[in-house]
Structures are given as structure tokens and as C-alpha cells.
PDB file of C-alpha atoms in Angstrom:
ATOM      1  CA  UNK S 204     -22.220  44.164 -21.154  1.00  0.00           C
ATOM      2  CA  UNK S 205     -18.758  42.730 -20.400  1.00  0.00           C
ATOM      3  CA  UNK S 206     -18.805  39.446 -18.502  1.00  0.00           C
ATOM      4  CA  UNK S 207     -16.892  40.001 -15.212  1.00  0.00           C
ATOM      5  CA  UNK S 208     -17.338  36.631 -13.572  1.00  0.00           C
ATOM      6  CA  UNK S 209     -19.628  33.640 -13.603  1.00  0.00           C
ATOM      7  CA  UNK S 210     -23.140  34.812 -12.577  1.00  0.00           C
ATOM      8  CA  UNK S 211     -26.552  33.399 -12.446  1.00  0.00           C
ATOM      9  CA  UNK S 212     -29.616  35.444 -11.500  1.00  0.00           C
ATOM     10  CA  UNK S 213     -33.160  34.258 -11.158  1.00  0.00           C
ATOM     11  CA  UNK S 214     -36.337  35.738  -9.808  1.00  0.00           C
ATOM     12  CA  UNK S 215     -38.826  33.506  -8.105  1.00  0.00           C
ATOM     13  CA  UNK S 216     -42.276  35.014  -8.499  1.00  0.00           C
ATOM     14  CA  UNK S 217     -44.338  32.081  -7.304  1.00  0.00           C
ATOM     15  CA  UNK S 218     -44.310  30.915  -3.707  1.00  0.00           C
ATOM     16  CA  UNK S 219     -45.775  27.547  -3.012  1.00  0.00           C
ATOM     17  CA  UNK S 220     -47.835  26.568   0.168  1.00  0.00           C
ATOM     18  CA  UNK S 221     -45.570  26.087   3.174  1.00  0.00           C
ATOM     19  CA  UNK S 222     -44.822  22.589   4.370  1.00  0.00           C
ATOM     20  CA  UNK S 223     -44.471  22.372   8.156  1.00  0.00           C
ATOM     21  CA  UNK S 224     -44.147  26.118   8.379  1.00  0.00           C
ATOM     22  CA  UNK S 225     -42.819  27.450  11.695  1.00  0.00           C
ATOM     23  CA  UNK S 226     -43.018  30.894  13.158  1.00  0.00           C
ATOM     24  CA  UNK S 227     -40.280  33.011  11.340  1.00  0.00           C
ATOM     25  CA  UNK S 228     -39.730  35.023  14.544  1.00  0.00           C
ATOM     26  CA  UNK S 229     -38.531  31.881  16.271  1.00  0.00           C
ATOM     27  CA  UNK S 230     -35.480  31.482  13.893  1.00  0.00           C
ATOM     28  CA  UNK S 231     -33.145  34.498  13.971  1.00  0.00           C
ATOM     29  CA  UNK S 232     -30.872  32.988  11.263  1.00  0.00           C
ATOM     30  CA  UNK S 233     -32.629  30.445   9.000  1.00  0.00           C
ATOM     31  CA  UNK S 234     -30.827  28.463   6.431  1.00  0.00           C
ATOM     32  CA  UNK S 235     -31.943  28.195   2.824  1.00  0.00           C
ATOM     33  CA  UNK S 236     -31.813  25.138   0.517  1.00  0.00           C
ATOM     34  CA  UNK S 237     -31.249  26.098  -3.102  1.00  0.00           C
ATOM     35  CA  UNK S 238     -31.781  23.486  -5.832  1.00  0.00           C
ATOM     36  CA  UNK S 239     -31.194  24.225  -9.510  1.00  0.00           C
ATOM     37  CA  UNK S 240     -32.329  21.242 -11.512  1.00  0.00           C
ATOM     38  CA  UNK S 241     -33.217  19.791 -14.865  1.00  0.00           C
ATOM     39  CA  UNK S 242     -35.354  16.666 -14.760  1.00  0.00           C
ATOM     40  CA  UNK S 243     -35.544  14.072 -17.455  1.00  0.00           C
ATOM     41  CA  UNK S 244     -38.029  11.668 -15.854  1.00  0.00           C
ATOM     42  CA  UNK S 245     -41.347  13.172 -14.660  1.00  0.00           C
ATOM     43  CA  UNK S 246     -42.709   9.919 -13.121  1.00  0.00           C
ATOM     44  CA  UNK S 247     -39.629   9.556 -11.000  1.00  0.00           C
ATOM     45  CA  UNK S 248     -39.656  13.178  -9.958  1.00  0.00           C
ATOM     46  CA  UNK S 249     -43.339  12.841  -8.976  1.00  0.00           C
ATOM     47  CA  UNK S 250     -42.553   9.890  -6.678  1.00  0.00           C
ATOM     48  CA  UNK S 251     -39.644  11.803  -5.247  1.00  0.00           C
ATOM     49  CA  UNK S 252     -41.619  14.908  -4.651  1.00  0.00           C
ATOM     50  CA  UNK S 253     -44.396  12.847  -2.915  1.00  0.00           C
ATOM     51  CA  UNK S 254     -41.959  11.539  -0.451  1.00  0.00           C
ATOM     52  CA  UNK S 255     -40.653  14.898   0.667  1.00  0.00           C
ATOM     53  CA  UNK S 256     -43.405  16.528   2.790  1.00  0.00           C
ATOM     54  CA  UNK S 257     -42.869  14.477   5.959  1.00  0.00           C
ATOM     55  CA  UNK S 258     -39.163  14.816   5.749  1.00  0.00           C
ATOM     56  CA  UNK S 259     -39.328  18.594   5.347  1.00  0.00           C
ATOM     57  CA  UNK S 260     -41.790  18.790   8.259  1.00  0.00           C
ATOM     58  CA  UNK S 261     -39.457  16.525  10.408  1.00  0.00           C
ATOM     59  CA  UNK S 262     -36.753  19.239  10.058  1.00  0.00           C
ATOM     60  CA  UNK S 263     -39.169  22.227  10.177  1.00  0.00           C
ATOM     61  CA  UNK S 264     -38.554  23.038   6.573  1.00  0.00           C
ATOM     62  CA  UNK S 265     -40.796  24.245   3.889  1.00  0.00           C
ATOM     63  CA  UNK S 266     -40.742  25.819   0.419  1.00  0.00           C
ATOM     64  CA  UNK S 267     -40.604  29.573  -0.100  1.00  0.00           C
ATOM     65  CA  UNK S 268     -40.623  29.176  -3.843  1.00  0.00           C
ATOM     66  CA  UNK S 269     -40.634  26.451  -6.411  1.00  0.00           C
ATOM     67  CA  UNK S 270     -40.983  26.466 -10.135  1.00  0.00           C
ATOM     68  CA  UNK S 271     -39.284  26.816 -13.459  1.00  0.00           C
ATOM     69  CA  UNK S 272     -39.364  29.037 -16.568  1.00  0.00           C
ATOM     70  CA  UNK S 273     -43.023  29.803 -17.322  1.00  0.00           C
ATOM     71  CA  UNK S 274     -43.942  28.331 -13.895  1.00  0.00           C
ATOM     72  CA  UNK S 275     -43.151  31.236 -11.529  1.00  0.00           C
ATOM     73  CA  UNK S 276     -39.353  31.507 -12.200  1.00  0.00           C
ATOM     74  CA  UNK S 277     -37.816  34.172 -14.377  1.00  0.00           C
ATOM     75  CA  UNK S 278     -34.174  33.674 -15.350  1.00  0.00           C
ATOM     76  CA  UNK S 279     -32.465  37.082 -15.553  1.00  0.00           C
ATOM     77  CA  UNK S 280     -28.846  36.254 -16.408  1.00  0.00           C
ATOM     78  CA  UNK S 281     -26.490  33.344 -16.843  1.00  0.00           C
ATOM     79  CA  UNK S 282     -26.670  29.646 -17.829  1.00  0.00           C
ATOM     80  CA  UNK S 283     -29.334  27.140 -16.858  1.00  0.00           C
ATOM     81  CA  UNK S 284     -32.306  29.109 -18.365  1.00  0.00           C
ATOM     82  CA  UNK S 285     -34.113  25.799 -18.827  1.00  0.00           C
ATOM     83  CA  UNK S 286     -33.722  24.606 -15.172  1.00  0.00           C
ATOM     84  CA  UNK S 287     -36.269  24.523 -12.390  1.00  0.00           C
ATOM     85  CA  UNK S 288     -35.532  26.168  -9.078  1.00  0.00           C
ATOM     86  CA  UNK S 289     -36.387  25.413  -5.453  1.00  0.00           C
ATOM     87  CA  UNK S 290     -35.939  27.722  -2.523  1.00  0.00           C
ATOM     88  CA  UNK S 291     -36.495  25.947   0.797  1.00  0.00           C
ATOM     89  CA  UNK S 292     -36.349  27.444   4.316  1.00  0.00           C
ATOM     90  CA  UNK S 293     -35.150  25.692   7.479  1.00  0.00           C
ATOM     91  CA  UNK S 294     -34.580  26.945  11.072  1.00  0.00           C
ATOM     92  CA  UNK S 295     -30.747  27.105  10.477  1.00  0.00           C
ATOM     93  CA  UNK S 296     -28.187  26.275   7.804  1.00  0.00           C
ATOM     94  CA  UNK S 297     -27.176  23.286   9.964  1.00  0.00           C
ATOM     95  CA  UNK S 298     -30.882  22.186   9.818  1.00  0.00           C
ATOM     96  CA  UNK S 299     -30.587  22.222   5.989  1.00  0.00           C
ATOM     97  CA  UNK S 300     -27.720  19.882   6.195  1.00  0.00           C
ATOM     98  CA  UNK S 301     -29.441  17.675   8.824  1.00  0.00           C
ATOM     99  CA  UNK S 302     -32.349  17.405   6.405  1.00  0.00           C
ATOM    100  CA  UNK S 303     -29.963  16.545   3.545  1.00  0.00           C
ATOM    101  CA  UNK S 304     -28.181  13.847   5.362  1.00  0.00           C
ATOM    102  CA  UNK S 305     -31.176  12.451   7.196  1.00  0.00           C
ATOM    103  CA  UNK S 306     -31.622   8.749   6.556  1.00  0.00           C
ATOM    104  CA  UNK S 307     -35.220   9.173   5.351  1.00  0.00           C
ATOM    105  CA  UNK S 308     -34.046  11.780   2.841  1.00  0.00           C
ATOM    106  CA  UNK S 309     -31.196   9.620   1.683  1.00  0.00           C
ATOM    107  CA  UNK S 310     -33.796   6.918   0.939  1.00  0.00           C
ATOM    108  CA  UNK S 311     -36.122   9.368  -0.752  1.00  0.00           C
ATOM    109  CA  UNK S 312     -33.364  10.965  -2.995  1.00  0.00           C
ATOM    110  CA  UNK S 313     -32.812   7.558  -4.583  1.00  0.00           C
ATOM    111  CA  UNK S 314     -36.239   7.961  -6.108  1.00  0.00           C
ATOM    112  CA  UNK S 315     -34.680  10.556  -8.449  1.00  0.00           C
ATOM    113  CA  UNK S 316     -31.607   8.602  -9.432  1.00  0.00           C
ATOM    114  CA  UNK S 317     -30.942   9.117 -13.150  1.00  0.00           C
ATOM    115  CA  UNK S 318     -33.979  11.280 -13.334  1.00  0.00           C
ATOM    116  CA  UNK S 319     -32.097  14.626 -13.930  1.00  0.00           C
ATOM    117  CA  UNK S 320     -29.201  16.805 -13.069  1.00  0.00           C
ATOM    118  CA  UNK S 321     -29.244  18.866  -9.849  1.00  0.00           C
ATOM    119  CA  UNK S 322     -27.004  21.370  -8.063  1.00  0.00           C
ATOM    120  CA  UNK S 323     -27.861  21.874  -4.446  1.00  0.00           C
ATOM    121  CA  UNK S 324     -26.536  24.368  -1.952  1.00  0.00           C
ATOM    122  CA  UNK S 325     -27.106  25.174   1.787  1.00  0.00           C
ATOM    123  CA  UNK S 326     -27.033  28.949   2.258  1.00  0.00           C
ATOM    124  CA  UNK S 327     -26.608  30.969   5.429  1.00  0.00           C
ATOM    125  CA  UNK S 328     -28.905  33.862   6.181  1.00  0.00           C
ATOM    126  CA  UNK S 329     -28.565  37.379   7.610  1.00  0.00           C
ATOM    127  CA  UNK S 330     -31.615  37.127   9.879  1.00  0.00           C
ATOM    128  CA  UNK S 331     -35.316  36.145   9.934  1.00  0.00           C
ATOM    129  CA  UNK S 332     -37.066  35.459   6.597  1.00  0.00           C
ATOM    130  CA  UNK S 333     -38.666  38.858   5.992  1.00  0.00           C
ATOM    131  CA  UNK S 334     -41.431  37.896   3.479  1.00  0.00           C
ATOM    132  CA  UNK S 335     -43.394  34.699   2.861  1.00  0.00           C
ATOM    133  CA  UNK S 336     -46.562  33.564   1.265  1.00  0.00           C
ATOM    134  CA  UNK S 337     -48.086  33.744  -2.141  1.00  0.00           C
ATOM    135  CA  UNK S 338     -47.405  37.463  -2.761  1.00  0.00           C
ATOM    136  CA  UNK S 339     -43.713  37.284  -1.819  1.00  0.00           C
ATOM    137  CA  UNK S 340     -40.984  37.412  -4.515  1.00  0.00           C
ATOM    138  CA  UNK S 341     -37.351  36.316  -4.214  1.00  0.00           C
ATOM    139  CA  UNK S 342     -34.209  37.083  -6.201  1.00  0.00           C
ATOM    140  CA  UNK S 343     -31.283  34.642  -6.137  1.00  0.00           C
ATOM    141  CA  UNK S 344     -27.905  35.684  -7.470  1.00  0.00           C
ATOM    142  CA  UNK S 345     -25.322  32.966  -7.624  1.00  0.00           C
ATOM    143  CA  UNK S 346     -21.703  33.805  -8.526  1.00  0.00           C
ATOM    144  CA  UNK S 347     -18.224  32.446  -8.378  1.00  0.00           C
ATOM    145  CA  UNK S 348     -15.817  34.515  -6.317  1.00  0.00           C
ATOM    146  CA  UNK S 349     -12.922  33.888  -8.734  1.00  0.00           C
ATOM    147  CA  UNK S 350     -12.615  37.582  -9.209  1.00  0.00           C
ATOM    148  CA  UNK S 351     -13.141  38.597  -5.468  1.00  0.00           C
ATOM    149  CA  UNK S 352     -12.711  42.331  -5.860  1.00  0.00           C
ATOM    150  CA  UNK S 353     -15.332  42.615  -8.567  1.00  0.00           C
ATOM    151  CA  UNK S 354     -17.644  40.195  -6.642  1.00  0.00           C
ATOM    152  CA  UNK S 355     -17.350  42.406  -3.518  1.00  0.00           C
ATOM    153  CA  UNK S 356     -18.255  45.509  -5.582  1.00  0.00           C
ATOM    154  CA  UNK S 357     -21.230  43.648  -7.111  1.00  0.00           C
ATOM    155  CA  UNK S 358     -22.330  42.679  -3.562  1.00  0.00           C
ATOM    156  CA  UNK S 359     -22.353  46.300  -2.454  1.00  0.00           C
ATOM    157  CA  UNK S 360     -24.289  47.332  -5.551  1.00  0.00           C
ATOM    158  CA  UNK S 361     -26.690  44.441  -5.036  1.00  0.00           C
ATOM    159  CA  UNK S 362     -27.363  45.312  -1.431  1.00  0.00           C
ATOM    160  CA  UNK S 363     -28.004  48.981  -2.164  1.00  0.00           C
ATOM    161  CA  UNK S 364     -30.280  48.213  -5.082  1.00  0.00           C
ATOM    162  CA  UNK S 365     -32.324  45.760  -2.950  1.00  0.00           C
ATOM    163  CA  UNK S 366     -32.826  48.181  -0.121  1.00  0.00           C
ATOM    164  CA  UNK S 367     -33.672  51.058  -2.506  1.00  0.00           C
ATOM    165  CA  UNK S 368     -36.350  49.004  -4.140  1.00  0.00           C
ATOM    166  CA  UNK S 369     -38.048  48.011  -0.862  1.00  0.00           C
ATOM    167  CA  UNK S 370     -36.493  44.577  -0.482  1.00  0.00           C
ATOM    168  CA  UNK S 371     -34.354  42.887   2.228  1.00  0.00           C
ATOM    169  CA  UNK S 372     -31.115  41.020   1.704  1.00  0.00           C
ATOM    170  CA  UNK S 373     -31.558  37.589   3.137  1.00  0.00           C
ATOM    171  CA  UNK S 374     -28.189  36.006   2.823  1.00  0.00           C
ATOM    172  CA  UNK S 375     -24.701  37.365   3.617  1.00  0.00           C
ATOM    173  CA  UNK S 376     -22.817  39.240   0.893  1.00  0.00           C
ATOM    174  CA  UNK S 377     -19.618  37.345   1.663  1.00  0.00           C
ATOM    175  CA  UNK S 378     -17.460  34.477   0.342  1.00  0.00           C
ATOM    176  CA  UNK S 379     -18.416  30.898   1.211  1.00  0.00           C
ATOM    177  CA  UNK S 380     -22.075  31.728   1.973  1.00  0.00           C
ATOM    178  CA  UNK S 381     -23.094  28.488   0.459  1.00  0.00           C
ATOM    179  CA  UNK S 382     -22.016  24.920   1.097  1.00  0.00           C
ATOM    180  CA  UNK S 383     -22.447  22.581  -1.977  1.00  0.00           C
ATOM    181  CA  UNK S 384     -24.426  19.487  -1.142  1.00  0.00           C
ATOM    182  CA  UNK S 385     -24.798  17.986  -4.645  1.00  0.00           C
ATOM    183  CA  UNK S 386     -23.798  18.769  -8.223  1.00  0.00           C
ATOM    184  CA  UNK S 387     -21.010  20.518 -10.020  1.00  0.00           C
ATOM    185  CA  UNK S 388     -21.826  24.120  -9.252  1.00  0.00           C
ATOM    186  CA  UNK S 389     -18.927  26.638  -9.498  1.00  0.00           C
ATOM    187  CA  UNK S 390     -20.896  29.165  -7.494  1.00  0.00           C
ATOM    188  CA  UNK S 391     -19.786  29.771  -3.927  1.00  0.00           C
ATOM    189  CA  UNK S 392     -21.667  33.009  -3.213  1.00  0.00           C
ATOM    190  CA  UNK S 393     -25.469  32.915  -3.152  1.00  0.00           C
ATOM    191  CA  UNK S 394     -27.298  36.141  -2.442  1.00  0.00           C
ATOM    192  CA  UNK S 395     -30.996  35.950  -1.710  1.00  0.00           C
ATOM    193  CA  UNK S 396     -33.188  39.005  -1.466  1.00  0.00           C
ATOM    194  CA  UNK S 397     -37.041  39.121  -0.776  1.00  0.00           C
ATOM    195  CA  UNK S 398     -39.793  41.542  -1.436  1.00  0.00           C
ATOM    196  CA  UNK S 399     -43.376  41.557  -0.005  1.00  0.00           C
TER     197      UNK S 399
END
């Protein structure tokens, strides 16, 4: 297969218990937090993870999926095959950023200083989160729009395939759907789809 542009695709097959879960119907356009990371210090990451539940709850956020290769995440294409992945849900994309810049989170994130490499994005949505819980599955496709025409064609193909397979597109198929919060990601389009 010829490489057309930078692309990363991953399927999250494991959803973790919700933290501070709110009623999905109350949020017409939630925001998603996408974290792709590689940790090098498990103890530091454990302390960091332990500090997060009250901060997520404060911003009405929770995990839709979390894991890594062999732990609920299947990498389908692209680099970072050895990375873990987090998909968090918040009431809006602005709420993702409020969580990220919250003073409590800024203190907690220091617990993972020098404990790994992370790329973090805030992603807009197209509407309510359609599927949640232990049986839900998600597909994330991250790509750079350096070849916009081909990226647009890929988006149309992606949307059609998702719908034909019984899924729902959860993030806009448009440029600048993602705002980088941390890391060196070149991806500026993040498409998220969900299946029951």
C-alpha cells in the first residue's frame, strides 16, 4: 500500500469504568481527550494515575477507553505501536482544556515528569457519545492534513465505512479538529468512531 500521508489508526477494545460519569444526553457536543504515551517509570505513573479521579470528576470527565498493546488497544497502522492510549470524555472540548489547565491537574501532571513521552490532544465532537461501557469499541484515526485533498477523500471513505459497519462517527471529519495540548504530534485531524 502506498503511503499517502502520515496516519495512525488504533482500535480501543477495552473501556474502563467511568469516573464521574454524567448523562450523555445532557451534552450535545462533548469533547474528547486523546493521550498517546510511552511511560518509562511505572511508579511515577502510578502516583500520577492515583491523583486523577477527583480532577476528572471535578470537570465531569471520565475514561471511555484506556490501555495499550495487549491491554485492550490494537494498533492498526502507523508509528507508536508500543504506546498506550487514553480516550477521555468531557462535556465539551472547552471542558477538556479547562481540565488540562486546572491548577490541580497542573500539580498532578508534575508527578509524571521525566516518566515518559506523551502526545495529548483535545478533540471536538459531532454530537453525543453514542456508545459507552465495557462492550463499546472505538477507533481513532489520527492524520496530518499535509495533503488535504487526499485527507478529505480518506474522511469520506472513513465515514461511509463506519456507518456501513454499524458505527457512528464521533468527531468532525474536518481540518483542525484537534488542539494539541502536549507533545510533538504532527496530527491535526483526529477522527473517532464508536460501535456498541
